[in-house]
mmCIF file of C-alpha atoms in Angstrom:
data_model
loop_
_atom_site.group_PDB
_atom_site.id
_atom_site.type_symbol
_atom_site.label_atom_id
_atom_site.label_comp_id
_atom_site.label_asym_id
_atom_site.label_seq_id
_atom_site.Cartn_x
_atom_site.Cartn_y
_atom_site.Cartn_z
ATOM 1 C CA MET A 276 0.008 0.003 -0.005
ATOM 2 C CA PRO A 277 1.375 3.462 -0.780
ATOM 3 C CA PRO A 278 2.573 5.378 2.230
ATOM 4 C CA LEU A 279 0.605 8.019 4.085
ATOM 5 C CA VAL A 280 1.824 11.605 3.887
ATOM 6 C CA GLY A 281 3.294 13.040 7.056
ATOM 7 C CA VAL A 282 2.315 10.068 9.216
ATOM 8 C CA ALA A 283 4.584 7.587 10.894
ATOM 9 C CA ARG A 284 3.428 4.078 10.136
ATOM 10 C CA THR A 285 2.941 1.950 13.212
ATOM 11 C CA GLY A 286 2.431 -1.510 11.790
ATOM 12 C CA ALA A 287 -0.328 -3.297 9.886
ATOM 13 C CA LEU A 288 -3.947 -3.079 10.872
ATOM 14 C CA PRO A 289 -6.459 -5.839 10.391
ATOM 15 C CA THR A 290 -8.212 -5.607 7.068
ATOM 16 C CA GLY A 291 -10.971 -2.991 7.052
ATOM 17 C CA THR A 292 -10.872 -2.308 10.809
ATOM 18 C CA SER A 293 -9.494 0.598 12.778
ATOM 19 C CA SER A 294 -7.404 0.689 15.933
ATOM 20 C CA CYS A 295 -9.101 1.547 19.168
ATOM 21 C CA GLY A 296 -9.934 5.232 19.367
ATOM 22 C CA PRO A 297 -12.698 7.741 18.684
ATOM 23 C CA ILE A 298 -14.653 7.187 15.502
ATOM 24 C CA PRO A 299 -15.443 10.326 13.513
ATOM 25 C CA ALA A 300 -19.147 10.944 13.059
ATOM 26 C CA HIS A 301 -18.570 12.513 9.633
ATOM 27 C CA VAL A 302 -15.838 11.622 7.136
ATOM 28 C CA ALA A 303 -15.511 13.665 3.911
ATOM 29 C CA ILE A 304 -13.312 12.534 1.030
ATOM 30 C CA ILE A 305 -11.855 14.326 -1.996
ATOM 31 C CA MET A 306 -11.619 11.378 -4.379
ATOM 32 C CA ASP A 307 -8.589 12.205 -6.562
ATOM 33 C CA GLY A 308 -6.397 10.170 -8.903
ATOM 34 C CA ASN A 309 -8.720 8.414 -11.322
ATOM 35 C CA GLY A 310 -6.976 9.863 -14.394
ATOM 36 C CA ARG A 311 -3.467 9.078 -13.131
ATOM 37 C CA TRP A 312 -4.504 5.541 -12.211
ATOM 38 C CA ALA A 313 -5.748 4.951 -15.750
ATOM 39 C CA ALA A 314 -2.742 6.629 -17.372
ATOM 40 C CA SER A 315 -0.336 4.475 -15.402
ATOM 41 C CA ARG A 316 -2.010 1.408 -16.873
ATOM 42 C CA GLY A 317 -2.292 2.721 -20.405
ATOM 43 C CA LEU A 318 -6.071 2.925 -20.090
ATOM 44 C CA PRO A 319 -8.528 5.675 -21.063
ATOM 45 C CA ARG A 320 -9.637 8.065 -18.329
ATOM 46 C CA ALA A 321 -13.104 6.513 -18.443
ATOM 47 C CA ALA A 322 -11.615 3.297 -17.105
ATOM 48 C CA GLY A 323 -10.192 5.232 -14.153
ATOM 49 C CA HIS A 324 -13.587 6.720 -13.391
ATOM 50 C CA LYS A 325 -15.148 3.295 -13.496
ATOM 51 C CA ALA A 326 -12.524 1.914 -11.123
ATOM 52 C CA GLY A 327 -13.113 4.955 -8.919
ATOM 53 C CA ALA A 328 -16.810 4.148 -8.732
ATOM 54 C CA GLU A 329 -15.908 0.670 -7.529
ATOM 55 C CA ALA A 330 -13.745 2.231 -4.823
ATOM 56 C CA VAL A 331 -16.827 4.186 -3.653
ATOM 57 C CA THR A 332 -18.524 0.885 -2.921
ATOM 58 C CA ARG A 333 -15.517 -0.297 -0.856
ATOM 59 C CA CYS A 334 -15.354 3.029 1.002
ATOM 60 C CA LEU A 335 -19.043 2.992 1.798
ATOM 61 C CA ARG A 336 -18.808 -0.547 3.093
ATOM 62 C CA ALA A 337 -15.859 0.372 5.346
ATOM 63 C CA ALA A 338 -17.629 3.476 6.698
ATOM 64 C CA ARG A 339 -20.678 1.416 7.617
ATOM 65 C CA ALA A 340 -18.581 -1.332 9.201
ATOM 66 C CA ASN A 341 -16.742 1.178 11.362
ATOM 67 C CA GLY A 342 -19.809 3.025 12.635
ATOM 68 C CA VAL A 343 -19.409 6.307 10.755
ATOM 69 C CA ASP A 344 -22.697 8.229 10.624
ATOM 70 C CA TYR A 345 -22.020 10.559 7.621
ATOM 71 C CA LEU A 346 -19.837 10.089 4.580
ATOM 72 C CA THR A 347 -19.473 12.942 2.084
ATOM 73 C CA LEU A 348 -17.811 12.236 -1.273
ATOM 74 C CA TYR A 349 -16.619 15.003 -3.589
ATOM 75 C CA ALA A 350 -17.816 13.322 -6.786
ATOM 76 C CA PHE A 351 -17.961 16.265 -9.195
ATOM 77 C CA SER A 352 -16.763 19.786 -8.452
ATOM 78 C CA SER A 353 -18.183 22.958 -10.002
ATOM 79 C CA GLU A 354 -14.839 23.302 -11.780
ATOM 80 C CA ASN A 355 -15.123 19.853 -13.376
ATOM 81 C CA TRP A 356 -17.478 21.323 -15.978
ATOM 82 C CA ARG A 357 -14.355 22.763 -17.594
ATOM 83 C CA ARG A 358 -13.098 19.318 -18.549
ATOM 84 C CA GLU A 359 -13.433 17.899 -22.032
ATOM 85 C CA PRO A 360 -17.094 17.296 -22.966
ATOM 86 C CA SER A 361 -16.379 13.629 -23.571
ATOM 87 C CA GLU A 362 -15.013 13.185 -20.045
ATOM 88 C CA VAL A 363 -17.978 15.006 -18.543
ATOM 89 C CA ALA A 364 -20.284 12.723 -20.503
ATOM 90 C CA ASP A 365 -18.398 9.693 -19.178
ATOM 91 C CA LEU A 366 -18.789 10.916 -15.593
ATOM 92 C CA THR A 367 -22.426 11.783 -15.857
ATOM 93 C CA GLY A 368 -23.164 8.507 -17.655
ATOM 94 C CA LEU A 369 -21.482 6.551 -14.897
ATOM 95 C CA LEU A 370 -23.447 8.505 -12.274
ATOM 96 C CA LYS A 371 -26.705 7.723 -14.082
ATOM 97 C CA PHE A 372 -25.825 4.008 -14.263
ATOM 98 C CA TYR A 373 -25.157 3.773 -10.513
ATOM 99 C CA LEU A 374 -28.260 5.747 -9.613
ATOM 100 C CA ARG A 375 -30.400 3.412 -11.717
ATOM 101 C CA HIS A 376 -28.803 0.168 -10.659
ATOM 102 C CA LYS A 377 -27.242 0.579 -7.180
ATOM 103 C CA VAL A 378 -29.644 2.768 -5.208
ATOM 104 C CA SER A 379 -31.919 -0.130 -4.382
ATOM 105 C CA GLU A 380 -28.990 -1.981 -2.768
ATOM 106 C CA LEU A 381 -28.138 1.049 -0.695
ATOM 107 C CA HIS A 382 -31.783 1.363 0.309
ATOM 108 C CA GLN A 383 -31.810 -2.223 1.506
ATOM 109 C CA GLU A 384 -28.731 -1.413 3.642
ATOM 110 C CA GLN A 385 -30.586 1.581 5.225
ATOM 111 C CA VAL A 386 -28.266 4.121 3.630
ATOM 112 C CA LYS A 387 -29.796 7.601 3.265
ATOM 113 C CA ILE A 388 -28.681 9.416 0.108
ATOM 114 C CA ARG A 389 -28.432 13.172 -0.199
ATOM 115 C CA PHE A 390 -27.067 15.383 -2.981
ATOM 116 C CA VAL A 391 -25.431 18.769 -2.458
ATOM 117 C CA GLY A 392 -24.440 21.160 -5.178
ATOM 118 C CA GLU A 393 -25.897 22.798 -8.277
ATOM 119 C CA VAL A 394 -27.430 19.533 -9.367
ATOM 120 C CA GLY A 395 -29.812 21.267 -11.815
ATOM 121 C CA ARG A 396 -26.865 21.595 -14.190
ATOM 122 C CA PHE A 397 -27.006 17.853 -14.903
ATOM 123 C CA GLY A 398 -30.273 18.012 -16.784
ATOM 124 C CA ALA A 399 -33.782 16.806 -16.195
ATOM 125 C CA ASP A 400 -33.197 13.054 -16.566
ATOM 126 C CA LEU A 401 -30.358 12.910 -14.080
ATOM 127 C CA CYS A 402 -32.074 15.289 -11.696
ATOM 128 C CA ALA A 403 -35.104 12.945 -11.737
ATOM 129 C CA GLU A 404 -32.843 10.002 -10.819
ATOM 130 C CA MET A 405 -31.352 11.968 -7.947
ATOM 131 C CA ALA A 406 -34.775 13.005 -6.666
ATOM 132 C CA ARG A 407 -35.925 9.418 -6.830
ATOM 133 C CA ALA A 408 -32.869 8.226 -4.876
ATOM 134 C CA GLU A 409 -33.395 10.870 -2.161
ATOM 135 C CA ALA A 410 -37.096 10.153 -1.892
ATOM 136 C CA LEU A 411 -36.610 6.368 -1.733
ATOM 137 C CA THR A 412 -33.960 6.536 0.993
ATOM 138 C CA ALA A 413 -35.292 9.528 2.991
ATOM 139 C CA GLY A 414 -36.635 7.418 5.846
ATOM 140 C CA ASN A 415 -33.542 5.269 6.245
ATOM 141 C CA THR A 416 -31.788 5.273 9.576
ATOM 142 C CA GLY A 417 -28.312 4.055 8.694
ATOM 143 C CA LEU A 418 -25.336 5.941 7.342
ATOM 144 C CA THR A 419 -26.080 9.175 5.428
ATOM 145 C CA LEU A 420 -24.200 9.387 2.145
ATOM 146 C CA LEU A 421 -23.820 12.909 0.799
ATOM 147 C CA LEU A 422 -22.698 13.152 -2.817
ATOM 148 C CA ALA A 423 -21.237 16.545 -3.707
ATOM 149 C CA LEU A 424 -22.103 17.081 -7.348
ATOM 150 C CA SER A 425 -21.364 20.317 -9.215
ATOM 151 C CA TYR A 426 -20.392 21.515 -5.787
ATOM 152 C CA GLY A 427 -18.131 24.450 -4.838
ATOM 153 C CA GLY A 428 -17.415 25.646 -1.332
ATOM 154 C CA ARG A 429 -17.339 29.298 -2.274
ATOM 155 C CA SER A 430 -20.618 29.178 -4.151
ATOM 156 C CA ASP A 431 -22.148 27.335 -1.168
ATOM 157 C CA ILE A 432 -21.242 30.236 1.095
ATOM 158 C CA VAL A 433 -22.457 32.740 -1.501
ATOM 159 C CA GLN A 434 -25.881 31.145 -1.842
ATOM 160 C CA ALA A 435 -26.232 31.071 1.950
ATOM 161 C CA ALA A 436 -25.365 34.772 2.105
ATOM 162 C CA GLN A 437 -27.878 35.535 -0.641
ATOM 163 C CA ALA A 438 -30.634 33.635 1.177
ATOM 164 C CA LEU A 439 -29.948 35.543 4.386
ATOM 165 C CA ALA A 440 -29.843 38.854 2.473
ATOM 166 C CA ARG A 441 -33.216 38.154 0.869
ATOM 167 C CA ALA A 442 -34.707 37.305 4.292
ATOM 168 C CA ALA A 443 -33.381 40.575 5.687
ATOM 169 C CA GLN A 444 -34.696 42.492 2.708
ATOM 170 C CA ARG A 445 -38.181 41.031 3.294
ATOM 171 C CA GLY A 446 -37.947 42.188 6.944
ATOM 172 C CA GLU A 447 -37.899 38.639 8.268
ATOM 173 C CA LEU A 448 -34.406 38.862 9.701
ATOM 174 C CA ASP A 449 -32.379 41.426 11.628
ATOM 175 C CA PRO A 450 -28.920 41.452 9.944
ATOM 176 C CA GLY A 451 -27.380 42.109 13.297
ATOM 177 C CA LEU A 452 -28.550 38.715 14.517
ATOM 178 C CA ILE A 453 -26.791 36.747 11.810
ATOM 179 C CA ASP A 454 -24.204 34.459 13.387
ATOM 180 C CA GLU A 455 -22.257 31.340 12.461
ATOM 181 C CA THR A 456 -25.096 29.028 13.433
ATOM 182 C CA MET A 457 -27.491 30.866 11.153
ATOM 183 C CA VAL A 458 -25.055 30.737 8.229
ATOM 184 C CA SER A 459 -24.561 26.989 8.753
ATOM 185 C CA ARG A 460 -28.302 26.467 8.607
ATOM 186 C CA HIS A 461 -28.396 28.047 5.158
ATOM 187 C CA LEU A 462 -25.548 25.996 3.690
ATOM 188 C CA LEU A 463 -26.294 23.121 1.312
ATOM 189 C CA THR A 464 -25.237 20.779 4.115
ATOM 190 C CA ALA A 465 -27.751 22.139 6.593
ATOM 191 C CA GLY A 466 -28.644 19.604 9.254
ATOM 192 C CA VAL A 467 -25.425 17.653 8.811
ATOM 193 C CA PRO A 468 -22.581 17.987 11.334
ATOM 194 C CA ASP A 469 -19.368 19.466 10.072
ATOM 195 C CA PRO A 470 -16.817 16.856 8.945
ATOM 196 C CA ASP A 471 -14.497 15.602 11.640
ATOM 197 C CA VAL A 472 -11.890 14.543 9.085
ATOM 198 C CA ILE A 473 -11.326 15.411 5.426
ATOM 199 C CA VAL A 474 -9.310 12.960 3.356
ATOM 200 C CA ARG A 475 -7.687 13.631 0.002
ATOM 201 C CA THR A 476 -6.138 10.851 -2.057
ATOM 202 C CA SER A 477 -3.435 10.885 -4.750
ATOM 203 C CA GLY A 478 -0.856 12.951 -2.833
ATOM 204 C CA GLU A 479 -2.319 16.385 -3.433
ATOM 205 C CA HIS A 480 -2.416 18.726 -0.437
ATOM 206 C CA ARG A 481 -5.305 21.119 -0.970
ATOM 207 C CA LEU A 482 -9.024 21.363 -0.379
ATOM 208 C CA SER A 483 -9.935 22.374 -3.943
ATOM 209 C CA ASN A 484 -12.987 24.400 -2.973
ATOM 210 C CA PHE A 485 -14.511 21.574 -0.912
ATOM 211 C CA LEU A 486 -16.605 22.326 2.188
ATOM 212 C CA LEU A 487 -14.673 25.500 2.938
ATOM 213 C CA TRP A 488 -16.956 26.768 5.762
ATOM 214 C CA GLN A 489 -17.638 23.269 7.149
ATOM 215 C CA SER A 490 -13.959 22.280 7.289
ATOM 216 C CA ALA A 491 -12.880 25.003 9.732
ATOM 217 C CA TYR A 492 -11.874 22.512 12.429
ATOM 218 C CA ALA A 493 -11.697 19.287 10.470
ATOM 219 C CA GLU A 494 -8.613 17.098 10.689
ATOM 220 C CA LEU A 495 -6.899 16.822 7.373
ATOM 221 C CA VAL A 496 -5.442 13.525 6.103
ATOM 222 C CA PHE A 497 -3.579 13.275 2.805
ATOM 223 C CA LEU A 498 -2.889 9.887 1.238
ATOM 224 C CA GLU A 499 -0.568 9.001 -1.629
ATOM 225 C CA THR A 500 -3.045 6.302 -2.642
ATOM 226 C CA LEU A 501 -4.852 6.939 -5.901
ATOM 227 C CA TRP A 502 -8.597 6.822 -5.424
ATOM 228 C CA PRO A 503 -9.269 3.648 -7.473
ATOM 229 C CA ASP A 504 -6.928 1.802 -5.097
ATOM 230 C CA PHE A 505 -8.741 3.012 -1.978
ATOM 231 C CA ASP A 506 -10.075 0.108 0.128
ATOM 232 C CA GLY A 507 -11.012 -0.910 3.640
ATOM 233 C CA ASP A 508 -7.422 -0.909 4.817
ATOM 234 C CA CYS A 509 -7.047 2.723 3.626
ATOM 235 C CA PHE A 510 -10.212 3.657 5.514
ATOM 236 C CA ALA A 511 -8.957 1.904 8.642
ATOM 237 C CA ARG A 512 -5.680 3.816 8.420
ATOM 238 C CA VAL A 513 -7.562 7.103 8.136
ATOM 239 C CA LEU A 514 -9.474 6.234 11.316
ATOM 240 C CA ASP A 515 -6.226 5.270 13.009
ATOM 241 C CA ILE A 516 -4.656 8.630 12.131
ATOM 242 C CA TYR A 517 -7.763 10.476 13.297
ATOM 243 C CA GLY A 518 -7.808 8.562 16.604
ATOM 244 C CA ARG A 519 -4.241 9.726 17.358
ATOM 245 C CA ARG A 520 -4.999 13.398 16.783
ATOM 246 C CA GLU A 521 -5.772 15.706 19.690
ATOM 247 C CA ARG A 522 -8.659 17.973 18.757
ATOM 248 C CA ARG A 523 -8.688 21.218 20.734
ATOM 249 C CA PHE A 524 -10.829 23.459 18.525
ATOM 250 C CA GLY A 525 -8.623 26.430 19.229
ATOM 251 C CA ALA A 526 -8.431 25.869 22.984
ATOM 252 C CA ARG A 527 -5.081 25.759 24.803
ATOM 253 C CA PRO A 528 -3.768 22.250 25.611
ATOM 254 C CA ALA A 529 -4.509 20.990 29.086
#
């Protein structure tokens, strides 16, 4: 397995399980490296995206097995629309396939599905599939899976600010009463706790416009592993790293 960045390795962990320690309620992942994975094997980028979709299944299984309550996956950023039309078509086609053929399995496993982002940009057919998935799984009581699609952290903050401004303009809100809690309630992730840990694969060390407000006190973990190679052992190592961190939220150490 490729090494973790900036973390001393302490020996192998059992497959798909974490060491003893606190389990994060919310894990958010920037899934990166599909293209490089495919290029290293002489395959088209579409093959990398397909392999990445299979890694999502492994990741979701590991999250459920370890008692994580919320899993957010950065599946398609607002900037991804700038990619070649053929690649965008491959990504949206893959998304449509999984929505049509995999949602029932997730429903049986009590997974609740939620989409965050400017999903209307994907067109009526795909929006209908997303609405169907959300409606079907709305009453489930297991892990909540948030898929960030056409999502950007800055635009998320902007739309929250606009909503608050409109409320103030209508006389429904005193601008002087706007606080962090109120802003959070107007974000696309309203009702979901901020992520405890944000993971990025493929060796890149940046957030790339992902959950900028929500990540204020998240632990950051960067893996060299390319996303299509992500598995239960990788998830367990993330939990192990998280369990060794001391979270003070700005307070002085005891």
